[in-house]
Short mmCIF file of N, CA and C in Angstrom, two decimals:
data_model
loop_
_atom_site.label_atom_id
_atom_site.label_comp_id
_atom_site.label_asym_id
_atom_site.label_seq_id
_atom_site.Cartn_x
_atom_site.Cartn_y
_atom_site.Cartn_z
N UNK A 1 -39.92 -1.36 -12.43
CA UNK A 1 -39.46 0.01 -12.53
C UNK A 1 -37.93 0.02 -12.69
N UNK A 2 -37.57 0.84 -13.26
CA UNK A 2 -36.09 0.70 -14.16
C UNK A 2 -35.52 1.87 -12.99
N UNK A 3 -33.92 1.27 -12.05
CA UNK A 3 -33.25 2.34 -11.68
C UNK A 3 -32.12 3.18 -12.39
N UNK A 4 -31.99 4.50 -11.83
CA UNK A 4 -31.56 5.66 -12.34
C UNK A 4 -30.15 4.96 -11.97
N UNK A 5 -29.26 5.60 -12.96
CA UNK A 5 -27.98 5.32 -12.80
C UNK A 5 -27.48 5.41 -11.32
N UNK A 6 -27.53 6.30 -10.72
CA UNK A 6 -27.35 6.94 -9.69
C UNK A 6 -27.57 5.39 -8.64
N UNK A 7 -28.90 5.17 -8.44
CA UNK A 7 -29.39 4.29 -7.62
C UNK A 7 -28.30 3.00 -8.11
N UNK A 8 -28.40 2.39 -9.78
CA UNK A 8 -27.86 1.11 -10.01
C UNK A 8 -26.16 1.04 -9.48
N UNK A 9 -25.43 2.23 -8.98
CA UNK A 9 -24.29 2.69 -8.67
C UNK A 9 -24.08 2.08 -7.69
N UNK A 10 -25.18 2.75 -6.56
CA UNK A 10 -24.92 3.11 -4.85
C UNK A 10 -25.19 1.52 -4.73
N UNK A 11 -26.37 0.89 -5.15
CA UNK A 11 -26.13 -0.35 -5.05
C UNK A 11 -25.41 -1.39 -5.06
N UNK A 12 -24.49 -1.40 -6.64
CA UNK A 12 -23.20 -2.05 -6.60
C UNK A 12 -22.24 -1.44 -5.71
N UNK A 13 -22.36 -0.44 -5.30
CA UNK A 13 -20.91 0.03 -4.21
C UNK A 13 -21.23 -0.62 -3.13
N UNK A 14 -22.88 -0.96 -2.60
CA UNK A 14 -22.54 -1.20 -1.11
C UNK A 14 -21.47 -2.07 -0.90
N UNK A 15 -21.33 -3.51 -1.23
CA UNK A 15 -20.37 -4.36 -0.67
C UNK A 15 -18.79 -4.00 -1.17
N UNK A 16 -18.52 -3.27 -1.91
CA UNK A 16 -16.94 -2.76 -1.61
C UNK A 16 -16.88 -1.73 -0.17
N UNK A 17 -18.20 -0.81 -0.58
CA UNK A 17 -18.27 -0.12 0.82
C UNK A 17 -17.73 -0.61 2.15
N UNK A 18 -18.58 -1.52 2.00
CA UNK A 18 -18.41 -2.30 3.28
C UNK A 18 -16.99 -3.10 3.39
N UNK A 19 -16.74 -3.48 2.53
CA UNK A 19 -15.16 -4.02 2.64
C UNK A 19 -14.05 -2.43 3.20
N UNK A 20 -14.34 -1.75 2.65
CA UNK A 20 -13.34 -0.86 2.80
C UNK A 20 -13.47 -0.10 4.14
N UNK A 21 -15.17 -0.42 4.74
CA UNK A 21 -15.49 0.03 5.95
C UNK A 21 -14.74 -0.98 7.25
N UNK A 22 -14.84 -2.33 6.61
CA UNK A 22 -13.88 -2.96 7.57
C UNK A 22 -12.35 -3.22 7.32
N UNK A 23 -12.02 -2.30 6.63
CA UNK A 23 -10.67 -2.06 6.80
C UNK A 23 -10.18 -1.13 7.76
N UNK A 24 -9.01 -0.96 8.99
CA UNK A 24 -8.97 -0.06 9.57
C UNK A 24 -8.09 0.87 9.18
N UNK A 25 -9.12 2.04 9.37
CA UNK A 25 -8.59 3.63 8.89
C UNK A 25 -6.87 3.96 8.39
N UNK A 26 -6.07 3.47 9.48
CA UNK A 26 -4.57 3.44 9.27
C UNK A 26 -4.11 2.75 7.76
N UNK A 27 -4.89 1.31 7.72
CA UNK A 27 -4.16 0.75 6.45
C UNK A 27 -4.84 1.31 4.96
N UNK A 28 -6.01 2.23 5.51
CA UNK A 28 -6.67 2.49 4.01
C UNK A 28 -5.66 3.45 3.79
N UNK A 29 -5.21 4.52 4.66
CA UNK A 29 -4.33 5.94 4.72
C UNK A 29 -2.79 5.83 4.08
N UNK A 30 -2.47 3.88 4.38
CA UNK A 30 -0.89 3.61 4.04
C UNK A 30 -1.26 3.10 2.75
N UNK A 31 -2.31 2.80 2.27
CA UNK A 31 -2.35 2.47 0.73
C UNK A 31 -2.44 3.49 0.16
N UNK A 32 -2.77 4.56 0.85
CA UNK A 32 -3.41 5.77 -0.51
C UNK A 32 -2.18 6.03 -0.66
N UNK A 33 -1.34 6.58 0.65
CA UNK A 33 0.07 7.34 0.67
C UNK A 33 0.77 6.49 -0.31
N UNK A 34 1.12 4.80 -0.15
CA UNK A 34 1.72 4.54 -0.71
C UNK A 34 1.54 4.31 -2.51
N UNK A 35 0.26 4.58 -2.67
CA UNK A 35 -0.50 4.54 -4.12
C UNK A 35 0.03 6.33 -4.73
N UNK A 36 0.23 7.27 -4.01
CA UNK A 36 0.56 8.45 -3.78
C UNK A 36 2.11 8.83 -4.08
N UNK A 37 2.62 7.70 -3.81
CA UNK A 37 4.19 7.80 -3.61
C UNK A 37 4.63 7.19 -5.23
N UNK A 38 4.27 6.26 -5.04
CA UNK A 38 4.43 5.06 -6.61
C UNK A 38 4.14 6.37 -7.72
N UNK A 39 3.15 7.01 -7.61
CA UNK A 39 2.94 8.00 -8.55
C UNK A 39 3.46 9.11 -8.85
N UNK A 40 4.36 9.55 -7.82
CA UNK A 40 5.49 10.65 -7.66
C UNK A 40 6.85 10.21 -8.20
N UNK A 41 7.40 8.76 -7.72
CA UNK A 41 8.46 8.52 -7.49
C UNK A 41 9.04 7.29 -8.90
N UNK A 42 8.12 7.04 -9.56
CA UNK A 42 7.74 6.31 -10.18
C UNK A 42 8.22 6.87 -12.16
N UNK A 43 8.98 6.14 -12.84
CA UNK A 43 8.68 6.58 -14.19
C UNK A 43 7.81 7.14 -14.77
N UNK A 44 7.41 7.77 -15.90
CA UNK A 44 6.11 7.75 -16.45
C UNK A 44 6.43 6.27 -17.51
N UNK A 45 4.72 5.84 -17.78
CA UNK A 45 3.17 6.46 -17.58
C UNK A 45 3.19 5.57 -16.32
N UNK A 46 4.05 4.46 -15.51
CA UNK A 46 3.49 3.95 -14.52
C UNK A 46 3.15 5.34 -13.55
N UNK A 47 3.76 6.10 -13.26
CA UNK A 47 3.13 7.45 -11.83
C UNK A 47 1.84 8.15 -12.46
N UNK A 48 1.78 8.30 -13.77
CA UNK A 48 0.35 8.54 -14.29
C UNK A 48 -0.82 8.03 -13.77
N UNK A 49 -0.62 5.96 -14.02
CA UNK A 49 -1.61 5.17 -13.87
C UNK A 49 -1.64 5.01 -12.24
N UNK A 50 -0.51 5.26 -11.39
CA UNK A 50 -1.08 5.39 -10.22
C UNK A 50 -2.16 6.51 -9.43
N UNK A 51 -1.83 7.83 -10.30
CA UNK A 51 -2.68 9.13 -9.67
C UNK A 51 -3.92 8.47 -10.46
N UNK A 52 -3.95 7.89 -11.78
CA UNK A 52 -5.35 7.67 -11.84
C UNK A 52 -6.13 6.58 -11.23
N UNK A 53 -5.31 5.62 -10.40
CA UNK A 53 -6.19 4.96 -9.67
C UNK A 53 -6.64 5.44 -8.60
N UNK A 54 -6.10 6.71 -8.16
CA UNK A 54 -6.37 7.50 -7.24
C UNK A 54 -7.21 8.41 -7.18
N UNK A 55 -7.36 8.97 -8.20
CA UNK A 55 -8.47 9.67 -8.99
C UNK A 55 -9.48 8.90 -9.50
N UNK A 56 -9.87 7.78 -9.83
CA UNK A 56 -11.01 6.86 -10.12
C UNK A 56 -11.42 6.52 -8.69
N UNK A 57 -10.61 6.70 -7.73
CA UNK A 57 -11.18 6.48 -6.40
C UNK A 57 -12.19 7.81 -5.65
N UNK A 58 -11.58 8.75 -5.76
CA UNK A 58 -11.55 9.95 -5.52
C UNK A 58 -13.06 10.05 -6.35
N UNK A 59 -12.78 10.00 -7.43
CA UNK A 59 -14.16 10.27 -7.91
C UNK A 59 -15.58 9.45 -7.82
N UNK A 60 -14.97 7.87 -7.65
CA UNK A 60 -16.03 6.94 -6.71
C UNK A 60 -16.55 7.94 -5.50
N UNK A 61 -16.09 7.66 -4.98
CA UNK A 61 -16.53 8.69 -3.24
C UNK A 61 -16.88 9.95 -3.31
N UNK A 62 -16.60 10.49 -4.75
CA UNK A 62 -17.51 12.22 -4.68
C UNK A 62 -18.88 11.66 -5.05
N UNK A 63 -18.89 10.82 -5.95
CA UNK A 63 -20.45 10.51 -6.79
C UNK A 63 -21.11 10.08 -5.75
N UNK A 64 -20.66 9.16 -4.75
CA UNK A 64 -21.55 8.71 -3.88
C UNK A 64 -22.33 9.56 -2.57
N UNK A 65 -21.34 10.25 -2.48
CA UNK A 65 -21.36 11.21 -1.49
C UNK A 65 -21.93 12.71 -2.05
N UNK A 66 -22.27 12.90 -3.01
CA UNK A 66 -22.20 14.07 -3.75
C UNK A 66 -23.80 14.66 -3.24
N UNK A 67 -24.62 13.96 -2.81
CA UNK A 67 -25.78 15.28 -2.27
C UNK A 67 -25.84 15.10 -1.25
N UNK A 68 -25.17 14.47 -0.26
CA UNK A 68 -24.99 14.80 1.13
C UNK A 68 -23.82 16.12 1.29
N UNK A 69 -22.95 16.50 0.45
CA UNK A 69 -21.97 17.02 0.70
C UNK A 69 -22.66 18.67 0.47
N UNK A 70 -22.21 19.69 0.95
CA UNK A 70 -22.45 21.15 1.00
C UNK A 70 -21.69 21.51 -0.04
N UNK A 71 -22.18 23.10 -0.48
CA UNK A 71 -21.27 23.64 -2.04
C UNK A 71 -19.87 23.45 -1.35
N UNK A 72 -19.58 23.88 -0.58
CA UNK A 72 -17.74 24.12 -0.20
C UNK A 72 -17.22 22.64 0.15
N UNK A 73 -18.02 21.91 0.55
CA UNK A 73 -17.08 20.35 0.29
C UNK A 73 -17.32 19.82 -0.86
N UNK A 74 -18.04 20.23 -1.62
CA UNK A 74 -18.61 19.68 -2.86
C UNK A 74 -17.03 20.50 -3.81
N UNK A 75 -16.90 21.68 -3.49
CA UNK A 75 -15.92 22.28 -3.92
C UNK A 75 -14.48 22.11 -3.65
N UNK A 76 -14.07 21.75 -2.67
CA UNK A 76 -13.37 21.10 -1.98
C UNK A 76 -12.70 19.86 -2.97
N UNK A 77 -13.54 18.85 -2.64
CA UNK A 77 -13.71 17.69 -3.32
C UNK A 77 -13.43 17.67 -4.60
N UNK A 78 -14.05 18.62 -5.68
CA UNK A 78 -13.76 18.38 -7.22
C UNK A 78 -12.08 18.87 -7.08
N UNK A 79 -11.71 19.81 -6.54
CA UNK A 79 -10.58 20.30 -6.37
C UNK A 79 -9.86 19.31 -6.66
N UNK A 80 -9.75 18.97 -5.67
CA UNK A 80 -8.55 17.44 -5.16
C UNK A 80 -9.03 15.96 -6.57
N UNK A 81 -10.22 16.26 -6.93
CA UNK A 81 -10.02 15.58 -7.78
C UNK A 81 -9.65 16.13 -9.10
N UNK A 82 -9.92 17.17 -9.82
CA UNK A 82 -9.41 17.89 -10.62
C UNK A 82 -7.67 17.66 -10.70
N UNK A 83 -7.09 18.16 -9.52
CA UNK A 83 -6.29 18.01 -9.49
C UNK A 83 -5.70 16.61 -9.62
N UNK A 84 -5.63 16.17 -8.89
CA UNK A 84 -5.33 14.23 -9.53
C UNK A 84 -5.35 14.02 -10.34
N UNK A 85 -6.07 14.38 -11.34
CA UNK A 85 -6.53 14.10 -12.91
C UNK A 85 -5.39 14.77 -13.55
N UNK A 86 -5.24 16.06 -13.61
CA UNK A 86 -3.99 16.53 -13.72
C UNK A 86 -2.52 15.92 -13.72
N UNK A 87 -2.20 15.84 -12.67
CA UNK A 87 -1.15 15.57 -12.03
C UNK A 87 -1.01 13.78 -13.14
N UNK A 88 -2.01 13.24 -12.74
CA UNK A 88 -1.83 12.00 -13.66
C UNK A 88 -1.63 12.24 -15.24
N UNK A 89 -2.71 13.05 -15.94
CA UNK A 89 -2.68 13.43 -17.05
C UNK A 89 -0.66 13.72 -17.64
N UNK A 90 0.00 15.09 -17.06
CA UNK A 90 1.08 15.25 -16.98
C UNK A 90 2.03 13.85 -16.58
N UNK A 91 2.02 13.28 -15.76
CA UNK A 91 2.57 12.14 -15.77
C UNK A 91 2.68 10.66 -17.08
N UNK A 92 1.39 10.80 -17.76
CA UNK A 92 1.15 10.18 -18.78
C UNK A 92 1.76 10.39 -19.41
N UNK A 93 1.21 11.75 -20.19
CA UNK A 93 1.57 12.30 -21.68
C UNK A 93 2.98 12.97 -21.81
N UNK A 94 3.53 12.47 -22.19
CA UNK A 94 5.05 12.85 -22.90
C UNK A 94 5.77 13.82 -23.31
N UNK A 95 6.14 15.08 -22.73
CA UNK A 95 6.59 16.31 -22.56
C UNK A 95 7.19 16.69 -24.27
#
């Protein structure tokens, strides 16, 4: 029986999962910030390619999480990623 994208996903995520589950909370928070910062503070397109590694993350963790989550975190969620996408997009492309 052939799995649904969905399933062939959650599968390959478990073991990053789990890596990132034994990371403690503080140092995942000082990479984002500092993945966060690089992308603010940063030339373009490098502050671009940082919001989008941030946003390819962001959007890892909605897909996975996405039917456990309720409409308003579900809403929530695209937000902040919407936004990232943005924010990177503008950082890229060349005024």
């Amino acid at each position: 029986m052939a799995l649904s994208f969905r399933s062939r996903l959650e599968h390959a995520s478990v073991p990053w999962v789990e890596r990132l589950n034994a990371v403690p909370r503080p140092v995942a928070l000082v990479v984002l910030v500092a993945l966060l910062a690089v992308g603010i503070l940063t030339p373009r397109p490098w502050g671009g390619i940082a919001f989008l590694v941030v946003s390819a993350f962001v959007g890892w963790l909605l897909f996975l999480t996405w039917q456990r989550l309720t409409l308003p975190e579900r809403l929530m969620r695209v937000a902040v990623l919407v936004l990232a996408v943005a924010v990177a997009i503008v950082r890229i492309v060349p005024a």
